[in-house]
Coordinates of C-alpha atoms and ligand atoms in Angstrom, one line a residue:
M1 CA 8.3 -0.8 -1.3
S2 CA 5.8 -1.5 1.4
H3 CA 3.0 -4.0 0.5
Q4 CA -0.4 -2.3 -0.1
P5 CA -3.2 -4.6 1.0
I6 CA -6.3 -4.9 -1.2
K7 CA -8.8 -2.1 -0.9
F8 CA -12.5 -2.8 -1.2
Y9 CA -13.0 -1.0 -4.5
Q10 CA -10.2 -3.2 -6.0
T11 CA -12.3 -6.3 -5.5
G12 CA -14.5 -5.3 -8.5
T13 CA -18.0 -6.3 -9.5
F14 CA -17.5 -10.0 -8.6
T15 CA -17.7 -9.2 -4.9
V16 CA -21.5 -9.2 -4.3
G17 CA -22.4 -12.3 -6.3
N18 CA -19.3 -14.0 -5.1
R19 CA -20.7 -14.3 -1.6
L20 CA -23.5 -16.6 -2.9
L21 CA -21.0 -19.2 -4.0
A22 CA -19.4 -22.0 -2.1
P23 CA -16.0 -21.0 -0.7
E24 CA -14.1 -23.1 -3.2
E25 CA -15.9 -21.6 -6.1
R26 CA -15.3 -18.0 -5.1
S27 CA -13.1 -15.7 -7.3
V28 CA -9.7 -14.9 -5.9
Q29 CA -10.2 -11.4 -7.2
A30 CA -13.2 -10.8 -5.0
D31 CA -11.4 -11.9 -1.8
M32 CA -10.2 -9.0 0.4
R33 CA -7.3 -11.2 1.4
R34 CA -6.0 -11.7 -2.1
S35 CA -2.3 -10.8 -2.6
N36 CA -2.9 -7.8 -4.9
S37 CA 0.1 -9.0 -6.9
L38 CA -0.1 -6.4 -9.6
N39 CA -1.2 -3.3 -7.8
S40 CA -2.8 -0.1 -9.2
G41 CA -0.6 2.7 -10.6
H42 CA 1.0 0.8 -13.5
R43 CA 1.1 2.3 -17.0
A44 CA -0.8 -0.1 -19.1
C45 CA -3.1 1.4 -21.7
Q46 CA -6.8 1.7 -20.9
G47 CA -8.5 -1.6 -21.5
C48 CA -5.2 -3.6 -21.7
G49 CA -6.1 -7.3 -21.8
E50 CA -2.6 -8.3 -20.7
A51 CA -2.8 -6.3 -17.4
L52 CA -6.1 -7.9 -16.7
G53 CA -5.0 -11.4 -17.5
A54 CA -1.8 -11.1 -15.5
R55 CA -3.6 -9.8 -12.4
Y56 CA -6.0 -12.7 -12.4
A57 CA -3.4 -15.3 -13.2
I58 CA -0.7 -14.2 -10.7
D59 CA -3.2 -13.6 -7.9
A60 CA -4.6 -17.0 -8.5
A61 CA -1.1 -18.6 -8.6
M62 CA -0.2 -16.7 -5.4
D63 CA -3.3 -17.9 -3.7
A64 CA -2.7 -21.5 -4.7
A65 CA 1.0 -21.2 -3.6
G66 CA 0.0 -19.9 -0.1
G67 CA 1.8 -16.6 -0.9
Q68 CA 5.1 -18.3 -1.7
L69 CA 5.6 -17.5 -5.3
I70 CA 8.5 -16.1 -7.4
A71 CA 7.9 -14.8 -11.0
A72 CA 10.4 -14.4 -13.8
N73 CA 9.2 -11.9 -16.4
A74 CA 10.4 -11.5 -20.0
T75 CA 10.9 -8.1 -21.5
G76 CA 7.7 -6.8 -23.1
C77 CA 4.7 -4.6 -22.3
L78 CA 3.9 -6.5 -19.0
E79 CA 7.4 -5.7 -17.7
V80 CA 7.6 -2.1 -19.1
F81 CA 4.2 -0.9 -18.0
S82 CA 4.6 -2.4 -14.5
T83 CA 8.2 -1.7 -13.7
P84 CA 9.6 1.7 -14.8
Y85 CA 12.7 1.5 -12.5
P86 CA 12.9 2.4 -9.7
E87 CA 9.1 2.0 -9.3
T88 CA 7.1 -1.2 -9.6
S89 CA 3.4 -2.3 -9.3
W90 CA 4.4 -5.9 -8.5
Q91 CA 3.9 -7.0 -4.9
I92 CA 5.6 -10.4 -5.3
P93 CA 9.2 -11.5 -5.6
W94 CA 9.7 -10.6 -9.3
I95 CA 12.7 -10.9 -11.5
H96 CA 13.1 -9.3 -14.9
S97 CA 14.8 -11.6 -17.3
L98 CA 15.9 -10.8 -20.8
F99 CA 13.4 -10.8 -23.7
G100 CA 14.2 -14.4 -24.6
N101 CA 15.1 -16.3 -21.5
A102 CA 12.3 -16.1 -18.9
A103 CA 11.8 -19.9 -19.1
A104 CA 15.6 -20.5 -18.4
V105 CA 15.7 -18.0 -15.6
A106 CA 12.6 -19.6 -14.0
T107 CA 14.3 -23.1 -14.4
G108 CA 17.3 -21.7 -12.6
I109 CA 15.2 -20.4 -9.7
A110 CA 13.3 -23.8 -9.5
A111 CA 16.7 -25.6 -9.4
A112 CA 18.0 -23.4 -6.7
L113 CA 14.9 -23.9 -4.6
K114 CA 15.2 -27.7 -5.0
V115 CA 18.8 -27.6 -3.8
K116 CA 17.7 -25.6 -0.8
G117 CA 14.9 -28.0 -0.1
R118 CA 12.3 -25.3 -0.5
S119 CA 9.4 -27.2 -2.1
D120 CA 7.0 -24.8 -0.6
V121 CA 8.1 -21.9 -2.9
R122 CA 6.7 -22.1 -6.4
V123 CA 7.9 -20.6 -9.6
V124 CA 6.1 -19.0 -12.6
A125 CA 7.6 -17.5 -15.7
Q126 CA 5.6 -15.1 -17.9
G127 CA 5.9 -13.1 -21.1
G128 CA 4.2 -11.9 -24.3
D129 CA 3.8 -14.0 -27.4
G130 CA 6.9 -12.6 -29.0
G131 CA 9.0 -13.5 -25.9
T132 CA 7.4 -16.9 -25.9
T133 CA 6.7 -18.2 -29.4
D134 CA 9.7 -16.5 -31.1
I135 CA 12.8 -15.5 -29.2
G136 CA 12.1 -17.5 -26.0
F137 CA 11.0 -20.6 -27.8
G138 CA 14.2 -22.6 -27.4
C139 CA 14.4 -21.9 -23.7
L140 CA 10.8 -22.8 -23.3
S141 CA 11.0 -26.1 -25.2
G142 CA 14.0 -27.0 -23.1
M143 CA 12.0 -26.3 -19.9
F144 CA 9.2 -28.5 -21.3
E145 CA 11.4 -31.5 -22.3
R146 CA 13.3 -31.4 -19.0
N147 CA 9.9 -31.2 -17.2
D148 CA 11.2 -28.4 -15.0
D149 CA 8.9 -27.4 -12.1
V150 CA 7.7 -24.1 -13.6
L151 CA 4.3 -22.8 -14.7
Y152 CA 4.8 -20.7 -17.8
L153 CA 2.1 -18.1 -18.6
C154 CA 2.1 -16.6 -22.1
Y155 CA 0.0 -13.5 -22.6
D156 CA -0.9 -13.6 -26.3
N157 CA -1.7 -10.2 -27.8
E158 CA -0.6 -11.5 -31.2
A159 CA 2.3 -9.1 -31.9
Y160 CA 5.3 -7.3 -30.3
M161 CA 3.3 -4.5 -28.7
N162 CA 6.0 -3.0 -26.5
T163 CA 8.2 -2.0 -29.4
G164 CA 5.4 -0.6 -31.7
V165 CA 3.3 -3.5 -32.9
Q166 CA 5.6 -5.7 -35.0
R167 CA 4.5 -9.1 -36.3
S168 CA 5.2 -12.2 -34.2
S169 CA 4.8 -15.9 -35.1
A170 CA 1.5 -15.7 -33.2
T171 CA 0.1 -12.8 -35.4
P172 CA -3.0 -14.0 -37.2
P173 CA -3.4 -14.2 -41.0
A174 CA -4.3 -10.9 -42.7
A175 CA -3.6 -8.7 -39.6
R176 CA -2.0 -5.4 -40.2
T177 CA 1.0 -4.6 -38.1
A178 CA 4.0 -2.2 -38.4
T179 CA 5.8 -4.9 -40.3
T180 CA 2.9 -6.4 -42.3
P181 CA 1.3 -3.4 -44.0
A182 CA -2.1 -3.5 -45.7
L183 CA -0.7 -3.5 -49.2
G184 CA -0.8 -5.8 -52.2
N185 CA -3.0 -8.6 -53.3
E186 CA -3.0 -10.3 -49.8
P187 CA -2.7 -7.3 -47.5
G188 CA -1.6 -7.7 -43.9
N189 CA 0.1 -10.8 -42.4
V190 CA 0.8 -13.8 -44.7
L191 CA -2.1 -16.3 -44.8
G192 CA 0.0 -19.3 -43.6
Q193 CA -0.4 -21.6 -40.6
G194 CA 1.5 -19.4 -38.1
K195 CA 2.9 -21.1 -35.0
Y196 CA 0.3 -22.4 -32.6
L197 CA 2.2 -22.9 -29.4
P198 CA -0.5 -24.7 -27.3
A199 CA -0.3 -27.6 -29.7
I200 CA 3.5 -27.6 -29.7
A201 CA 3.5 -27.6 -25.9
M202 CA 1.1 -30.6 -25.9
A203 CA 3.5 -32.4 -28.3
H204 CA 6.1 -32.2 -25.5
G205 CA 3.8 -34.4 -23.4
I206 CA 4.1 -32.1 -20.3
P207 CA 1.7 -32.5 -17.4
Y208 CA -0.6 -29.6 -18.1
V209 CA -1.3 -27.3 -21.1
A210 CA -4.3 -25.0 -21.2
T211 CA -5.6 -22.1 -23.2
A212 CA -7.6 -19.4 -21.5
T213 CA -9.0 -15.9 -22.2
V214 CA -9.8 -12.7 -20.4
A215 CA -13.4 -13.3 -21.7
E216 CA -13.7 -16.2 -19.2
L217 CA -11.8 -15.0 -16.1
R218 CA -13.3 -17.6 -13.7
D219 CA -12.1 -20.3 -16.1
L220 CA -8.6 -18.6 -16.2
E221 CA -8.4 -18.7 -12.4
A222 CA -9.6 -22.3 -12.2
K223 CA -6.9 -23.3 -14.8
V224 CA -4.1 -21.6 -12.9
R225 CA -5.3 -23.3 -9.7
R226 CA -5.3 -26.7 -11.4
A227 CA -1.8 -26.1 -12.8
M228 CA -0.5 -25.0 -9.4
Q229 CA -1.8 -28.3 -7.9
M230 CA 0.6 -30.1 -10.2
R231 CA 4.4 -30.4 -10.4
G232 CA 6.6 -30.3 -13.5
A233 CA 6.4 -28.2 -16.6
R234 CA 3.0 -26.5 -17.1
Y235 CA 1.9 -24.0 -19.8
I236 CA -1.1 -21.7 -20.0
H237 CA -1.7 -19.6 -23.1
I238 CA -3.9 -16.6 -22.3
Y239 CA -5.7 -14.6 -25.0
V240 CA -5.3 -10.9 -24.1
P241 CA -6.6 -8.3 -26.6
C242 CA -4.6 -5.1 -27.0
P243 CA -6.7 -2.0 -27.9
L244 CA -3.6 -0.1 -29.1
G245 CA -2.2 -2.8 -31.4
W246 CA -5.5 -4.3 -32.6
G247 CA -7.3 -0.9 -33.0
H248 CA -10.4 -1.7 -31.1
A249 CA -12.1 0.5 -28.5
S250 CA -10.7 0.1 -25.0
H251 CA -14.1 -0.8 -23.7
D252 CA -14.3 -3.7 -26.2
T253 CA -11.5 -5.8 -24.9
I254 CA -13.7 -8.4 -23.3
R255 CA -16.2 -8.4 -26.3
V256 CA -13.4 -9.0 -28.8
A257 CA -12.0 -11.8 -26.6
R258 CA -15.4 -13.4 -26.4
L259 CA -15.9 -13.1 -30.2
A260 CA -12.5 -14.8 -30.7
K261 CA -13.9 -17.8 -28.7
E262 CA -17.4 -17.8 -30.1
T263 CA -16.2 -17.8 -33.7
G264 CA -13.8 -20.7 -33.1
L265 CA -10.7 -18.6 -33.8
F266 CA -9.4 -19.1 -30.3
P267 CA -10.2 -22.6 -28.9
V268 CA -10.4 -22.8 -25.2
F269 CA -9.3 -26.2 -23.8
E270 CA -7.0 -28.0 -21.4
A271 CA -4.7 -31.0 -21.9
L272 CA -3.1 -33.5 -19.6
Y273 CA 0.2 -35.2 -20.6
G274 CA -0.4 -34.3 -24.2
E275 CA -4.0 -35.5 -24.4
L276 CA -7.0 -33.2 -24.8
A277 CA -8.9 -33.3 -21.4
G278 CA -11.6 -30.6 -21.6
V279 CA -13.0 -28.0 -24.0
S280 CA -15.0 -24.9 -23.4
K281 CA -17.8 -25.1 -25.9
I282 CA -18.9 -22.4 -28.2
R283 CA -22.3 -21.1 -26.9
R284 CA -23.5 -19.5 -30.2
K285 CA -21.4 -19.9 -33.2
L286 CA -20.7 -16.6 -35.0
P287 CA -19.1 -15.9 -38.4
V288 CA -15.6 -14.5 -38.3
E289 CA -16.7 -11.1 -39.7
E290 CA -18.2 -10.3 -36.3
Y291 CA -14.7 -10.7 -34.8
L292 CA -12.8 -9.0 -37.5
K293 CA -15.0 -5.9 -38.0
P294 CA -14.4 -4.1 -34.6
Q295 CA -10.6 -4.2 -35.1
R296 CA -8.8 -1.7 -37.3
R297 CA -6.0 -4.2 -37.9
F298 CA -8.4 -6.0 -40.2
A299 CA -10.1 -2.9 -41.7
H300 CA -8.5 -3.6 -45.1
L301 CA -10.6 -6.8 -45.4
F302 CA -13.7 -4.7 -45.7
S303 CA -12.7 -1.4 -47.5
P304 CA -11.9 0.2 -49.8
T305 CA -11.8 -3.2 -51.6
P306 CA -13.8 -5.9 -49.9
R307 CA -11.7 -9.2 -49.6
P308 CA -14.3 -12.0 -49.3
E309 CA -11.8 -14.6 -50.4
M310 CA -9.4 -13.7 -47.5
I311 CA -12.3 -13.7 -45.0
S312 CA -13.5 -17.1 -46.2
R313 CA -9.9 -18.5 -45.6
I314 CA -10.0 -17.1 -42.1
Q315 CA -13.4 -18.7 -41.7
G316 CA -11.8 -21.9 -42.8
I317 CA -9.3 -21.7 -39.9
A318 CA -12.1 -21.2 -37.4
D319 CA -14.1 -24.1 -38.9
R320 CA -10.9 -26.3 -38.7
N321 CA -10.5 -25.4 -35.0
I322 CA -14.1 -26.2 -34.3
R323 CA -13.7 -29.7 -35.9
R324 CA -10.3 -30.3 -34.4
Y325 CA -11.2 -29.4 -30.8
G326 CA -14.9 -30.4 -30.9
L327 CA -16.0 -26.9 -30.0
L328 CA -19.6 -27.3 -30.8
D329 CA -22.1 -29.6 -29.0
A330 CA -23.5 -32.6 -31.0
E331 CA -26.7 -30.6 -31.5
G332 CA -24.3 -27.9 -32.9
A333 CA -25.3 -24.4 -31.9
Q334 CA -25.8 -22.8 -35.2
P335 CA -25.0 -19.3 -36.4
Ligands
TPP1 C1 17.3 -9.7 -27.7 C2 16.3 -8.6 -27.8 N1 15.7 -8.2 -28.9 C3 14.8 -7.2 -29.0 C4 14.4 -6.6 -27.8 C5 13.4 -5.5 -27.9 N2 12.1 -5.9 -27.4 C6 11.8 -5.7 -26.2 S1 10.2 -6.2 -25.8 C7 10.0 -6.6 -27.4 C8 8.7 -7.1 -27.9 C9 7.8 -7.8 -26.9 O1 6.8 -8.5 -27.5 P1 6.0 -9.6 -26.8 O2 6.9 -10.6 -26.2 O3 4.9 -10.1 -27.7 O4 5.3 -8.8 -25.6 P2 4.2 -7.6 -25.6 O5 5.0 -6.3 -25.5 O6 3.4 -7.7 -26.8 O7 3.4 -7.9 -24.4 C10 11.1 -6.4 -28.2 C11 11.3 -6.7 -29.6 C12 15.0 -7.0 -26.6 N3 14.7 -6.4 -25.5 N4 16.0 -8.0 -26.6
SF4_2 S1 0.2 -1.7 -26.0 FE1 -1.3 -3.3 -25.7 S2 -0.4 -4.9 -24.4 FE2 0.9 -2.9 -24.2 S3 0.0 -1.8 -22.4 FE3 -1.1 -1.1 -24.3 S4 -2.9 -2.4 -24.4 FE4 -1.5 -3.4 -23.1

């Protein structure tokens, strides 16, 4: 496939304001020389947060690597919508791994490059939350503890979307999925702790761990850039709403992502060698209902029987995140 350079209309709305910024602050997306790693023509749903997050993350990584980047990609929506063989929207060296071994494949690529003395070529691995927190967790933990020179990008849409919206260990409490129906006294996903991979990654003491969201795309680019300046195992957990699986309007992807952050349900931070190093503060704290209401996966919390007790337990999770990560300023922006 021949490489298609970026077209002006693909630089998006950042382009104009971008010119007013210092060169080092400009968005990679608004640059006519960006690599256009995930080109148009793929089959993601309208408003897909994963497609958006991946385009920003991989273009930023490509930019930071001077165009010398190889990606290993787990099975999942990102692979299926981008690469219906024999076609592909990727314009980078891109390897489809199995569902559960993207981290191991990336480790192998990094090892081979080391043997060949090619320190100029960088490696990323990427996958959905199912491929990362569930089936690929063992490979990923191994990659962390060996401190392999790979940046792992997890696109968290909080379920197995590619195969029809089944629960993963990143699915939030009370969410309805194909395997957690809205039935019984506590409808939807079990109200437990779930598996919060950013904290588990931090516990490995690796050089860099960050969370990011498509609601703050400049922050996502900056974090990818920072991660690419480092060597060893690095992990970025990116929050990517899925209109199909979450049941929100496709034009609400960014709004839902912003509400996740502003309620405290998705803390945005970075950590160096296992220590918290920076937090993106909540600008105006909002109650969790504001986040839950636009999504049909939580509709059973409001009707036909309102479930205030379940909502207040979800509020408790948000409040714990706010305390744990210091998401409010001392003056505490109030709801
Ligand atoms: C060993 C194995 N089990 C199951 C599957 C089927 N499968 C492919 S993708 C997928 C779910 C992917 O979910 P996730 O990683 O969260 O990515 P998303 O599609 O949500 O982006 C499943 C179950 C598979 N390919 N291999
Ligand atoms: S199902 Fe969700 S993650 Fe998959 S392409 Fe559609 S919006 Fe994106």
